[in-house]
Coordinates of C-alpha atoms in Angstrom, one line a residue:
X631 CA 0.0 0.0 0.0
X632 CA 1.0 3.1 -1.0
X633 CA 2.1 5.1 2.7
X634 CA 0.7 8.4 0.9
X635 CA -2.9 7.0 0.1
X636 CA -5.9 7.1 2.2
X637 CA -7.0 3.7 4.5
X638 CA -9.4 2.2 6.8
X639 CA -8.6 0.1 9.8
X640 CA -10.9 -1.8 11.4
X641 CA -10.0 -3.4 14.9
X642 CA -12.3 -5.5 16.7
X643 CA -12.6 -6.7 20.2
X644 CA -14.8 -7.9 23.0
X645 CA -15.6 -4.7 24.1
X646 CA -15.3 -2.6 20.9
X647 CA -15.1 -1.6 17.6
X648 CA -12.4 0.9 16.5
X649 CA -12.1 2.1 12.6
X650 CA -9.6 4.4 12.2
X651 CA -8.9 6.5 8.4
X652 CA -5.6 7.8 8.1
X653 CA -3.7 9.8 5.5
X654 CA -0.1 9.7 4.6
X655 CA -0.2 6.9 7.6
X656 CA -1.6 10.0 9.9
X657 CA -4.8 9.3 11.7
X658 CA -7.0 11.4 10.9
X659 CA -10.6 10.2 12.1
X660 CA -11.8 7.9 14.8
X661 CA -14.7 6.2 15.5
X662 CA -15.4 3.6 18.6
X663 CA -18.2 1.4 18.8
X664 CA -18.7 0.6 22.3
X665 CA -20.6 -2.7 23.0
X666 CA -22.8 -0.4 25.8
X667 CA -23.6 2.1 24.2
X668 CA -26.6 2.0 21.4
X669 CA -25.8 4.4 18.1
X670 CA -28.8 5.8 17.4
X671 CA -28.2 8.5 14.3
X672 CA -29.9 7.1 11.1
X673 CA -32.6 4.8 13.5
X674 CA -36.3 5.7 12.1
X675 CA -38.5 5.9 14.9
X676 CA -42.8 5.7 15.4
X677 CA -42.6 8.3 17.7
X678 CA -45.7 10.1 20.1
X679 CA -45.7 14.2 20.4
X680 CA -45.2 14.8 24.1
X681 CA -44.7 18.3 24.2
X682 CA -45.4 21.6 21.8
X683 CA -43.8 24.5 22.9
X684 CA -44.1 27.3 20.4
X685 CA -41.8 29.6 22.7
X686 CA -39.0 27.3 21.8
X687 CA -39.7 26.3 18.0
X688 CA -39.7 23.1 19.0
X689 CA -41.5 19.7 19.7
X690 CA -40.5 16.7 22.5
X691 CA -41.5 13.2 21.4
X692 CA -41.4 10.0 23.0
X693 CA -39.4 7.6 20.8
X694 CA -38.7 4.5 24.0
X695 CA -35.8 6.3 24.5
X696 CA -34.9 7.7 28.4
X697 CA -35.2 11.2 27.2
X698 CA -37.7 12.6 25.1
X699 CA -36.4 13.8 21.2
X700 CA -36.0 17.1 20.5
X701 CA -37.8 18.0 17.4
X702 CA -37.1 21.8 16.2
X703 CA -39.6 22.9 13.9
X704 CA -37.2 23.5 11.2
X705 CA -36.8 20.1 11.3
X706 CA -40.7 19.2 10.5
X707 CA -41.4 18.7 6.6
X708 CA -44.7 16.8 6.4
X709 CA -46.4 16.0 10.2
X710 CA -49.1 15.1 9.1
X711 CA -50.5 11.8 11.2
X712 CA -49.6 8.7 10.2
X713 CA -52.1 7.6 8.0
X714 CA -50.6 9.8 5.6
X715 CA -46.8 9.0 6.1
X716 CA -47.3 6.1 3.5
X717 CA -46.0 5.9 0.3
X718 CA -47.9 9.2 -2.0
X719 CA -47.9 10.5 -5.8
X720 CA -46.2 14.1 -5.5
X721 CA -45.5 15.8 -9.2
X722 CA -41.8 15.5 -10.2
X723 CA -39.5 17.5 -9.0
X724 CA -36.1 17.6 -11.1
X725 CA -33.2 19.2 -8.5
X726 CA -29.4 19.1 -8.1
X727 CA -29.3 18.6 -4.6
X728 CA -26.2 18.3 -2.3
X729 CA -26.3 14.4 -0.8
X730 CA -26.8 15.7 3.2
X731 CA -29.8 18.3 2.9
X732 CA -29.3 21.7 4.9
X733 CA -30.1 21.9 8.7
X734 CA -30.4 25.8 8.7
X735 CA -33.9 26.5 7.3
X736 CA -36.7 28.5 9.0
X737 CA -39.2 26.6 10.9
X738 CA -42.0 25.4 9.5
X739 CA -44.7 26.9 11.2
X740 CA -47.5 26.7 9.2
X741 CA -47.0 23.0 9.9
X742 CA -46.0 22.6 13.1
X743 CA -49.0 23.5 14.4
X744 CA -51.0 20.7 12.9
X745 CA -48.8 18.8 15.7
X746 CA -50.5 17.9 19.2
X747 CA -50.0 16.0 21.7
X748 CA -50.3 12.7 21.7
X749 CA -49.8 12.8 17.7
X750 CA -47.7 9.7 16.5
X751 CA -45.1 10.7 14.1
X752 CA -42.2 9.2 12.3
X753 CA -38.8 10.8 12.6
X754 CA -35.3 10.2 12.1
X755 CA -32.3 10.5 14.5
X756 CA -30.2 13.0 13.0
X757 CA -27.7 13.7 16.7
X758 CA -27.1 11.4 19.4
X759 CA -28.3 12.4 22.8
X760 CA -25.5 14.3 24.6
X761 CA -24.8 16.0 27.8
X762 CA -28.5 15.1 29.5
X763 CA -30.0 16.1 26.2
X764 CA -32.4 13.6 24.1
X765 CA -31.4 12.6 20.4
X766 CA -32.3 15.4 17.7
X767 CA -34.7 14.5 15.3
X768 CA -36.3 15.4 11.7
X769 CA -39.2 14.5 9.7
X770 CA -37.4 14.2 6.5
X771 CA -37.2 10.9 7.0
X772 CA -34.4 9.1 4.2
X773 CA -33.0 5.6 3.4
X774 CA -29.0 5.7 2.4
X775 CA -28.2 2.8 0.4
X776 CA -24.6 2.3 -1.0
X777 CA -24.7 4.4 -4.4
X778 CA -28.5 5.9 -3.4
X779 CA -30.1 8.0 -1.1
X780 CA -34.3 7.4 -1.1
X781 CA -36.3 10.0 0.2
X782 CA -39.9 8.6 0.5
X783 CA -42.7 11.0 0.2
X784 CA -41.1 13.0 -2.6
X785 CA -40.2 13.4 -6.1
X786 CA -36.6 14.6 -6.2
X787 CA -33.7 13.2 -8.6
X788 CA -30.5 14.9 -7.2
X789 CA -26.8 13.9 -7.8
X790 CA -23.9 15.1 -5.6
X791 CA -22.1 17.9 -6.3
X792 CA -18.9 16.0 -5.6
X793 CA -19.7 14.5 -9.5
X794 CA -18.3 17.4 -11.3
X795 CA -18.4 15.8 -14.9
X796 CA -21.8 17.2 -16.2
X797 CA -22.4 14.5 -18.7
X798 CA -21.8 11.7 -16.3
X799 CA -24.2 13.6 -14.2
X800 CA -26.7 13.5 -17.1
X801 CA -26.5 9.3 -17.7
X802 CA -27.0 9.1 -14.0
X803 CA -30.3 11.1 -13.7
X804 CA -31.3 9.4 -16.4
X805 CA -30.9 5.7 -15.3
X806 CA -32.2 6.9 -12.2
X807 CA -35.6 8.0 -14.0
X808 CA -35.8 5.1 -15.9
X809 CA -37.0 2.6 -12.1
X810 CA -37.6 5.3 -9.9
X811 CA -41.4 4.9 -8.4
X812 CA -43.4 8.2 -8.2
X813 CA -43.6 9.5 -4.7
X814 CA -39.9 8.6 -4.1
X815 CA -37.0 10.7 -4.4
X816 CA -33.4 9.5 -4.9
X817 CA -30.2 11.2 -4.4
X818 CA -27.6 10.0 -6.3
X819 CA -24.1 9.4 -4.4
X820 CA -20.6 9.9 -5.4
X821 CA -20.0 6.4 -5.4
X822 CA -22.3 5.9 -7.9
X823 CA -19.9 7.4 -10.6
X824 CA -19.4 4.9 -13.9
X825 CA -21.7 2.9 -12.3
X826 CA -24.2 0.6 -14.7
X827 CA -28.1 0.5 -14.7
X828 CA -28.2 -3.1 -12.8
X829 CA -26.0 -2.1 -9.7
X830 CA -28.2 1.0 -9.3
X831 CA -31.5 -0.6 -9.6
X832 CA -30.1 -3.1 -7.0
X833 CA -29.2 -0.5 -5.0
X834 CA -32.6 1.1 -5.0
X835 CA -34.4 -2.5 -4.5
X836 CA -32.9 -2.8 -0.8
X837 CA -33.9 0.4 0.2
X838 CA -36.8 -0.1 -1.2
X839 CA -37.3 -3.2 0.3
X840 CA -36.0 -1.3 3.8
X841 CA -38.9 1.1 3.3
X842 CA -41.9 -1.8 2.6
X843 CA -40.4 -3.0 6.1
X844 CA -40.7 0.2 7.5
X845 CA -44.4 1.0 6.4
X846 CA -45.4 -2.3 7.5
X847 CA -44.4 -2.1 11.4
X848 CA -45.5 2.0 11.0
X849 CA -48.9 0.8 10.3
X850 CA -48.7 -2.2 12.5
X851 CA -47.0 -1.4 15.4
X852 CA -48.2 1.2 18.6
X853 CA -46.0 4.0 19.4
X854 CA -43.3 4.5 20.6
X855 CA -41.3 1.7 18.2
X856 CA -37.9 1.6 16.7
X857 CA -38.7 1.1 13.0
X858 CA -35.6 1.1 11.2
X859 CA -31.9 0.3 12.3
X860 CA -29.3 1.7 10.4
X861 CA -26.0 0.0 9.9
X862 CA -23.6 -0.6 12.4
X863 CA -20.6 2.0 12.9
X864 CA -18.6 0.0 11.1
X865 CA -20.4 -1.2 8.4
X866 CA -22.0 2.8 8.1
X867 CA -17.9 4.1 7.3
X868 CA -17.3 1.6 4.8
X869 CA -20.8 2.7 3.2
X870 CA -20.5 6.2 3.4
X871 CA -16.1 6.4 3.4
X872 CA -15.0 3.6 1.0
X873 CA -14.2 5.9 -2.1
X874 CA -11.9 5.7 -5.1
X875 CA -9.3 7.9 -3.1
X876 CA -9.6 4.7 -0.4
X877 CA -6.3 2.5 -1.5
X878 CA -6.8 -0.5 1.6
X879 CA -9.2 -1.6 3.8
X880 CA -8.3 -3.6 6.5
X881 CA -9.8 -6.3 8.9
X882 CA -8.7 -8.2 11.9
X883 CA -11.7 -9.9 12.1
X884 CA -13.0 -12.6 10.0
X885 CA -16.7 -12.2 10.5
X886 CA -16.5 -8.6 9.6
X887 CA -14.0 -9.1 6.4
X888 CA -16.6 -11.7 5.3
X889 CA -19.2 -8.9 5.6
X890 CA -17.2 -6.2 3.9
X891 CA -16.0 -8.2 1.1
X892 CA -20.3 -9.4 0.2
X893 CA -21.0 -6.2 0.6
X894 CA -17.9 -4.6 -1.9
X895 CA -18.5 -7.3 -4.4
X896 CA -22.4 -6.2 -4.8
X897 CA -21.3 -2.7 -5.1
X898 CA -17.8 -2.4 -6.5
X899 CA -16.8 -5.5 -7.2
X900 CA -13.7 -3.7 -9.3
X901 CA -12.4 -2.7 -5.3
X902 CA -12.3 -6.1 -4.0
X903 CA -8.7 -6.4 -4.1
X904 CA -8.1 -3.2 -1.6
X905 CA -9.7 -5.4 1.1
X906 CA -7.4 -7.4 3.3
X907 CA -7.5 -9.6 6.3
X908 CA -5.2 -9.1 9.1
X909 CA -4.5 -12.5 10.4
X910 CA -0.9 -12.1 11.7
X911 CA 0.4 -11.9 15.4
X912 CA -0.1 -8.7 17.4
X913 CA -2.7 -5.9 17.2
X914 CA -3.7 -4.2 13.7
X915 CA -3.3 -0.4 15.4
X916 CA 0.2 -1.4 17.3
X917 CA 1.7 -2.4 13.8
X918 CA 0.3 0.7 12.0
X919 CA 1.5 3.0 14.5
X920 CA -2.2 4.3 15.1
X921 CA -2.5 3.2 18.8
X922 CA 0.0 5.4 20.0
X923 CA -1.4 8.3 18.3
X924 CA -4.9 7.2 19.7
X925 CA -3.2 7.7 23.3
X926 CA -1.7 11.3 22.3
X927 CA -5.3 12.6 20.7
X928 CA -6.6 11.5 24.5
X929 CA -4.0 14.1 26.0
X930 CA -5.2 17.6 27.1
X931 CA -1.4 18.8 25.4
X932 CA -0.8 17.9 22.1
X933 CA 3.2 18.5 21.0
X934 CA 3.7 19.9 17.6
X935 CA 6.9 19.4 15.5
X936 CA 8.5 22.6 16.5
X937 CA 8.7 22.1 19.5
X938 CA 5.2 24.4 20.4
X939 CA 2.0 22.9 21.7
X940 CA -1.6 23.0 21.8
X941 CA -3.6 22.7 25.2
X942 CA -7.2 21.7 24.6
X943 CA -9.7 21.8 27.2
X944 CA -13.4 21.4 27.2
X945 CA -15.6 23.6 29.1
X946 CA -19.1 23.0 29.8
X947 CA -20.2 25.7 27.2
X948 CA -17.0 25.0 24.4
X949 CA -13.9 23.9 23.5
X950 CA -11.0 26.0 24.2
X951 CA -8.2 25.8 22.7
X952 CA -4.8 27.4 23.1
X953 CA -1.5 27.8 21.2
X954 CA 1.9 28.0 22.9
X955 CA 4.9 28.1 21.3
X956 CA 6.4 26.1 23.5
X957 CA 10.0 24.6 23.1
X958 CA 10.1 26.8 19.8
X959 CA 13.0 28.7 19.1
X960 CA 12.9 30.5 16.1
X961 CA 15.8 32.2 14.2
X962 CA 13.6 34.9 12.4
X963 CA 11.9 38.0 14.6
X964 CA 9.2 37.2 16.6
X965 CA 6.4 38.2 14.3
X966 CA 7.8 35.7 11.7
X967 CA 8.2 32.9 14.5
X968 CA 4.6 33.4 15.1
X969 CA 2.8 33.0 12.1
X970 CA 5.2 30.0 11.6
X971 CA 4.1 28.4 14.7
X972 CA 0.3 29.6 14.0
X973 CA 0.3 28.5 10.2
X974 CA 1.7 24.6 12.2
X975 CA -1.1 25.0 14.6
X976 CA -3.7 25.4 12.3
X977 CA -3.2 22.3 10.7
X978 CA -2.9 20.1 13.7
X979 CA -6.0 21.9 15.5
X980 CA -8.1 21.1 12.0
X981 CA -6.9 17.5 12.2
X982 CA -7.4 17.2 16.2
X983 CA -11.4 18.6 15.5
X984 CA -11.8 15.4 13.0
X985 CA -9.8 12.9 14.9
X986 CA -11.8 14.0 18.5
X987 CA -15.2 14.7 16.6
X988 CA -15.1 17.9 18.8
X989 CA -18.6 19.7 17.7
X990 CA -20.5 22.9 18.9
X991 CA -18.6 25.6 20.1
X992 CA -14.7 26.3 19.3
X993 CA -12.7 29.3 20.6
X994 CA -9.1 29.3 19.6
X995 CA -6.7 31.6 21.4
X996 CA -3.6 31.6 18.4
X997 CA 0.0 33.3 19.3
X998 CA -0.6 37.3 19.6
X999 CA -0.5 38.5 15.7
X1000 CA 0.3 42.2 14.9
X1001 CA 0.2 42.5 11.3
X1002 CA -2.7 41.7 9.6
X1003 CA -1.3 40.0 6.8
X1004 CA -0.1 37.3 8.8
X1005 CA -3.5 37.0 10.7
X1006 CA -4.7 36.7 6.9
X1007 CA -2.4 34.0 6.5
X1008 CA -3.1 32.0 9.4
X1009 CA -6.8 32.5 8.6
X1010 CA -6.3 31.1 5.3
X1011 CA -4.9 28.3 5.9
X1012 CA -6.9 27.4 9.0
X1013 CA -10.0 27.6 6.4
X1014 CA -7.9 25.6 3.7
X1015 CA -7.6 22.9 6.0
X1016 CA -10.8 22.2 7.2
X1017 CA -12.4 21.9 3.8
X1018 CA -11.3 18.3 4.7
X1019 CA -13.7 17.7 7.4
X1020 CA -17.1 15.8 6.6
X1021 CA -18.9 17.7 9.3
X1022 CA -20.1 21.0 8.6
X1023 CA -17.7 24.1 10.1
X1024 CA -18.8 27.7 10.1
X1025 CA -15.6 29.9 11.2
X1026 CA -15.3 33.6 11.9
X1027 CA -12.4 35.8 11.2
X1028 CA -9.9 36.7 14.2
X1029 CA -11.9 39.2 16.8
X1030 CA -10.4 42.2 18.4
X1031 CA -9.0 40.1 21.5
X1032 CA -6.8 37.8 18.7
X1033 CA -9.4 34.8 19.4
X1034 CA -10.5 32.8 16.4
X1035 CA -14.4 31.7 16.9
X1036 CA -16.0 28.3 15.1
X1037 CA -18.6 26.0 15.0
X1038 CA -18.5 22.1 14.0
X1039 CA -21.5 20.0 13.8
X1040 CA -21.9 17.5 16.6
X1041 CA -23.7 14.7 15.4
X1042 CA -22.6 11.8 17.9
X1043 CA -20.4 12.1 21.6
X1044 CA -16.7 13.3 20.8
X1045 CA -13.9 10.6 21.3
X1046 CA -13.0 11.6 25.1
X1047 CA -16.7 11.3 26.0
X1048 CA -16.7 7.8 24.0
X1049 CA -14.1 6.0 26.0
X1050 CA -14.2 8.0 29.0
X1051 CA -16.6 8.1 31.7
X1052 CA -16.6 11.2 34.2
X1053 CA -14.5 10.5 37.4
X1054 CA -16.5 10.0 40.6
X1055 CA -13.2 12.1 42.8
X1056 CA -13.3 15.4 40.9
X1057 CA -16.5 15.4 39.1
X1058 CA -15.1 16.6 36.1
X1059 CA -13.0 19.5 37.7
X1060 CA -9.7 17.3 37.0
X1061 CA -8.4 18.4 40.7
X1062 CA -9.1 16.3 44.3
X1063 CA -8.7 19.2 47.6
X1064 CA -4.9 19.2 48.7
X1065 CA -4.4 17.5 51.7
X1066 CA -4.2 20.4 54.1
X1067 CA -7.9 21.3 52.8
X1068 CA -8.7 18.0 53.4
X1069 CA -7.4 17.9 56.7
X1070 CA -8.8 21.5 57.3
X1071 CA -12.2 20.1 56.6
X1072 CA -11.5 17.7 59.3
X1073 CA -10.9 20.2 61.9
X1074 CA -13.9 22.5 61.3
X1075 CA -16.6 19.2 60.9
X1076 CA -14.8 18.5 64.9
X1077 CA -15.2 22.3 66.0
X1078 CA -19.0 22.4 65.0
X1079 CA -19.5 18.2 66.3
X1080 CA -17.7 19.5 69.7
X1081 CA -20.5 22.6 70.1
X1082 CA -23.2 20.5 69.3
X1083 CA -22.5 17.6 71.3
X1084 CA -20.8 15.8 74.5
X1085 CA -19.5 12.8 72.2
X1086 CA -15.7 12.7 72.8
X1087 CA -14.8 9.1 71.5
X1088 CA -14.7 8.9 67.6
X1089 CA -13.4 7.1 64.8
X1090 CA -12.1 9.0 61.5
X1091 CA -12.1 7.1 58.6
X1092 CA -9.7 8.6 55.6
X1093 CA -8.1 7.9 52.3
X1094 CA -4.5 6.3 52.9
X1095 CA -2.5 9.3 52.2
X1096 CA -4.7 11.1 54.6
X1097 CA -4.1 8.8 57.2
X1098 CA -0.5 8.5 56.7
X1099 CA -0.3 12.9 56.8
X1100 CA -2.0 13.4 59.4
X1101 CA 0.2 10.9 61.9
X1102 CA 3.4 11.7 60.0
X1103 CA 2.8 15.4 61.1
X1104 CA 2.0 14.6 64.4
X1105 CA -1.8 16.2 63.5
X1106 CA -4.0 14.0 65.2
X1107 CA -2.4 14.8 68.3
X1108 CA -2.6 18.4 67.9
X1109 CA -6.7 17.5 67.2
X1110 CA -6.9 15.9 70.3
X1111 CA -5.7 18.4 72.7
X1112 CA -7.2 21.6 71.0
X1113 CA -10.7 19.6 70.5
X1114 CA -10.5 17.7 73.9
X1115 CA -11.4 14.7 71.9
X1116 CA -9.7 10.5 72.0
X1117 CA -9.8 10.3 67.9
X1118 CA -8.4 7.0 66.2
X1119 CA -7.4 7.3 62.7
X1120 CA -8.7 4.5 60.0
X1121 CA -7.5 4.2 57.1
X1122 CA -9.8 3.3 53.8
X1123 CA -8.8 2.8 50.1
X1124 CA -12.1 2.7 48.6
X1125 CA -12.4 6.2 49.7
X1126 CA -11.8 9.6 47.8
X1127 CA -8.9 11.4 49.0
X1128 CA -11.5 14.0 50.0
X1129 CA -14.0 11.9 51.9
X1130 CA -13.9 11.1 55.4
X1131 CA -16.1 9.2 57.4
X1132 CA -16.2 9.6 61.3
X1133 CA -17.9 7.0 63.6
X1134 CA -18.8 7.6 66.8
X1135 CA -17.8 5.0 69.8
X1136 CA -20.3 6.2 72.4
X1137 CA -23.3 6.1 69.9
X1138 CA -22.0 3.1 67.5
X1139 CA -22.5 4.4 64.6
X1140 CA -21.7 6.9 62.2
X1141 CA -22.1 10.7 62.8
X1142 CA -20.5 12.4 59.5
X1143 CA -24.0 13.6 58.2
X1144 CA -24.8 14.8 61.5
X1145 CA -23.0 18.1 61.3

């Protein structure tokens, strides 16, 4: 394989799946399949309305998930009840259409208010539930196939407008025409480029078939109901990533490769040969270098080549990221050094927003700039890069403070919120209390027990390093004669280092809460 091309790993284990795409043998995007946690973007529910609120342009319905969806009414194209949602005759509609349709229109309200409560609907997971929030939904409910896109309930022959050749655009459309039902629109994928009328039409039959399912268990089945499963995460990438510009796939897993390869030979049989089995000793990621760059993505500092760094911390509200230069030493002036080290950041803070599928807000704080050429050029290239990313970006131009302000669409959880769950000793803060605040604590929970009662005999209960401070700096004594007390120290490894537990000997039993 050529080190300069595209690839897809795919590593599987008991507890997950891992595909990683690099370029030029750099890992550029990740996505983990955890076998806990349920994917839900591209499901099709039969959902029921549980809440309108016009205030907020937006709907909550009950899909059987623990949190109601969030439906915006920008998101509602046709709510009408279900006894509508069925197959319908619309007039043809001939549009060039992008393949993903835009999120940004302005609500529906003329429709939206047909909904009420209690209304059963069918919608489409378009964002995975994050941070306490339910999944986003839509209306515009659609079927991707390999080389298609259907879109039931409409009319539309579009063709991506990643097929530049207008003629091969033309045959497409054409072919397209030729089996396409009325009431059905179909978008035609990249993929589908030199592509004959048989693989297309076979294409369109399994989605078709997909949708008969659907309409069957819409009409069959009470709400709420899961009605459609998309694919799983890794059978989606090699769907939705396996391009021309894709020179090797590979598999460490039989059952999956067997999968893959049934699935390339019924749509580009011509690509079989990128697809390989990994059947050799040791792990697919250790021999392809992409583990250990896994581990550094993880890192709250990533190093650049220089010698400068980023430091990229997530708030509650955005993703902050900052640029430092580091162990850089420059020979030019300090302007040039800079935008040198700014023009490097750029590129690696681009690649880091793929490879941690960071979404929603994005401040970055770049090395002071003073002429505004050089901001120009760091802007620039900044704007090149990302043209990369899949996910939609919208980026403003450096404000008066030297901060550069984005937005990336979040669609599922990023990678540190994949494989990481929040830790139950800082909450999140990424600090535990120093020990003297610890043992602080300590001394004013025994001031306010002391005034409040005549209990002199108790038991503390602390985290070893606690234990072993407070003897080692002869504390406990110290306690004892300014408090009047007989305290034994107990010492507790299942406890944070900020927790203590004290236990009264009089009253046998504990007394923490107490105070």
């Amino acid at each position: 394989m050529n080190t300069n091309e595209k690839a897809i790993f795919i590593n599987i284990s008991a507890g997950s799946t891992r595909i990683a795409i690099t370029e030029n043998d750099e890992i550029v995007e990740l996505y983990i399949e955890l076998n806990d946690q349920q994917r839900m973007v591209g499901n099709i529910y039969k959902g029921k309305v549980q809440n309108v609120i016009p205030g907020m342009q937006a709907a909550f319905v009950d899909i059987g998930y623990e949190i109601n969806a969030f439906l915006p009414f920008s998101e509602i194209g046709n709510p009408e009840n279900l006894g509508n949602i069925s197959i319908s005759d619309e007039e043809d509609a001939d549009e060039d259409i992008q393949p993903k349709k835009g999120r940004h229109s302005k609500p529906n309200t003329s429709q939206s208010k047909n909904l009420r409560v209690n209304d059963e609907i069918l919608v489409q997971v378009i964002k995975e539930p994050y941070g306490g929030k339910g999944p986003r939904v839509t209306t515009d409910i659609s079927i991707p196939g390999s080389l298609l896109v259907m879109v039931p309930g409409s009319n539309i022959v579009g063709t991506s407008r990643k097929i530049s050749d207008k003629y091969e655009k033309r045959r497409l459309r054409r072919i397209v025409k030729e089996f396409k039902p009325a009431g059905v629109g179909l978008i035609i994928r990249t993929i589908s480029e030199g592509k004959d009328q048989s693989i297309l039409e076979a294409d369109f039959n399994r989605s078709w078939e997909a949708w008969k399912v659907i309409d069957d268990k819409v009409k069959n089945q009470p709400a709420p109901v899961i009605v459609y499963q998309d694919f799983s995460t890794a059978d989606q990438v090699i769907r939705d990533l396996f391009t021309p510009e894709v020179a090797a796939i590979v598999v460490d897993n039989k059952q999956v490769f067997k999968r893959i390869s049934r699935y390339i030979k019924e749509v580009s049989p011509d690509q079989i040969h990128k697809l390989q089995l990994h059947n050799k000793g040791g792990s697919i990621f250790d021999q392809h270098n992409i583990e250990d760059q896994i581990q550094k993505s993880m890192r709250r500092k990533v190093w650049l080549k220089s010698g400068a760094h980023l430091v990229i911390e997530q708030t509650e509200a955005m993703m902050v990221i900052d640029v430092n230069s580091g162990r850089f030493i420059g020979k030019k002036d300090h302007e040039q050094n800079s935008t040198k080290i700014n023009i490097e950041a750029a590129r690696e803070v681009a690649r880091q927003l793929r490879l941690r599928d960071i979404g929603g807000l994005i401040v970055i704080d770049f090395i002071d700039l003073h002429d505004s050429a050089n901001k120009k050029k760091v802007f620039e290239e900044f704007r090149s890069v990302l043209k990369k990313d899949r996910a939609k970006v919208s980026l403003a131009e450096f404000s008066n403070f030297g901060l550069l302000e984005m937005t990336r669409q979040r669609v599922r959880l990023s990678l540190l919120n994949t494989v990481n769950d929040p830790c139950p000793t800082c909450n999140g803060l990424g600090m535990v209390p120093s020990k003297d605040t610890v043992i602080t604590n300590i001394e004013n929970w025994l001031k306010r027990f002391k005034a409040k009662s005549n209990d002199r005999r108790l038991t503390i209960t602390v985290h070893p390093d606690i234990a072993h401070y407070l003897q080692n700096n002869k504390l406990l004594k110290g306690f004892m004669w300014e408090n009047w007390m007989l305290l034994d120290i107990k010492e507790d490894e299942s406890l944070a280092p900020d927790i203590f537990q004290i236990y009264s000997k009089k009253r046998k039993r504990e007394v923490t809460a107490e105070v």
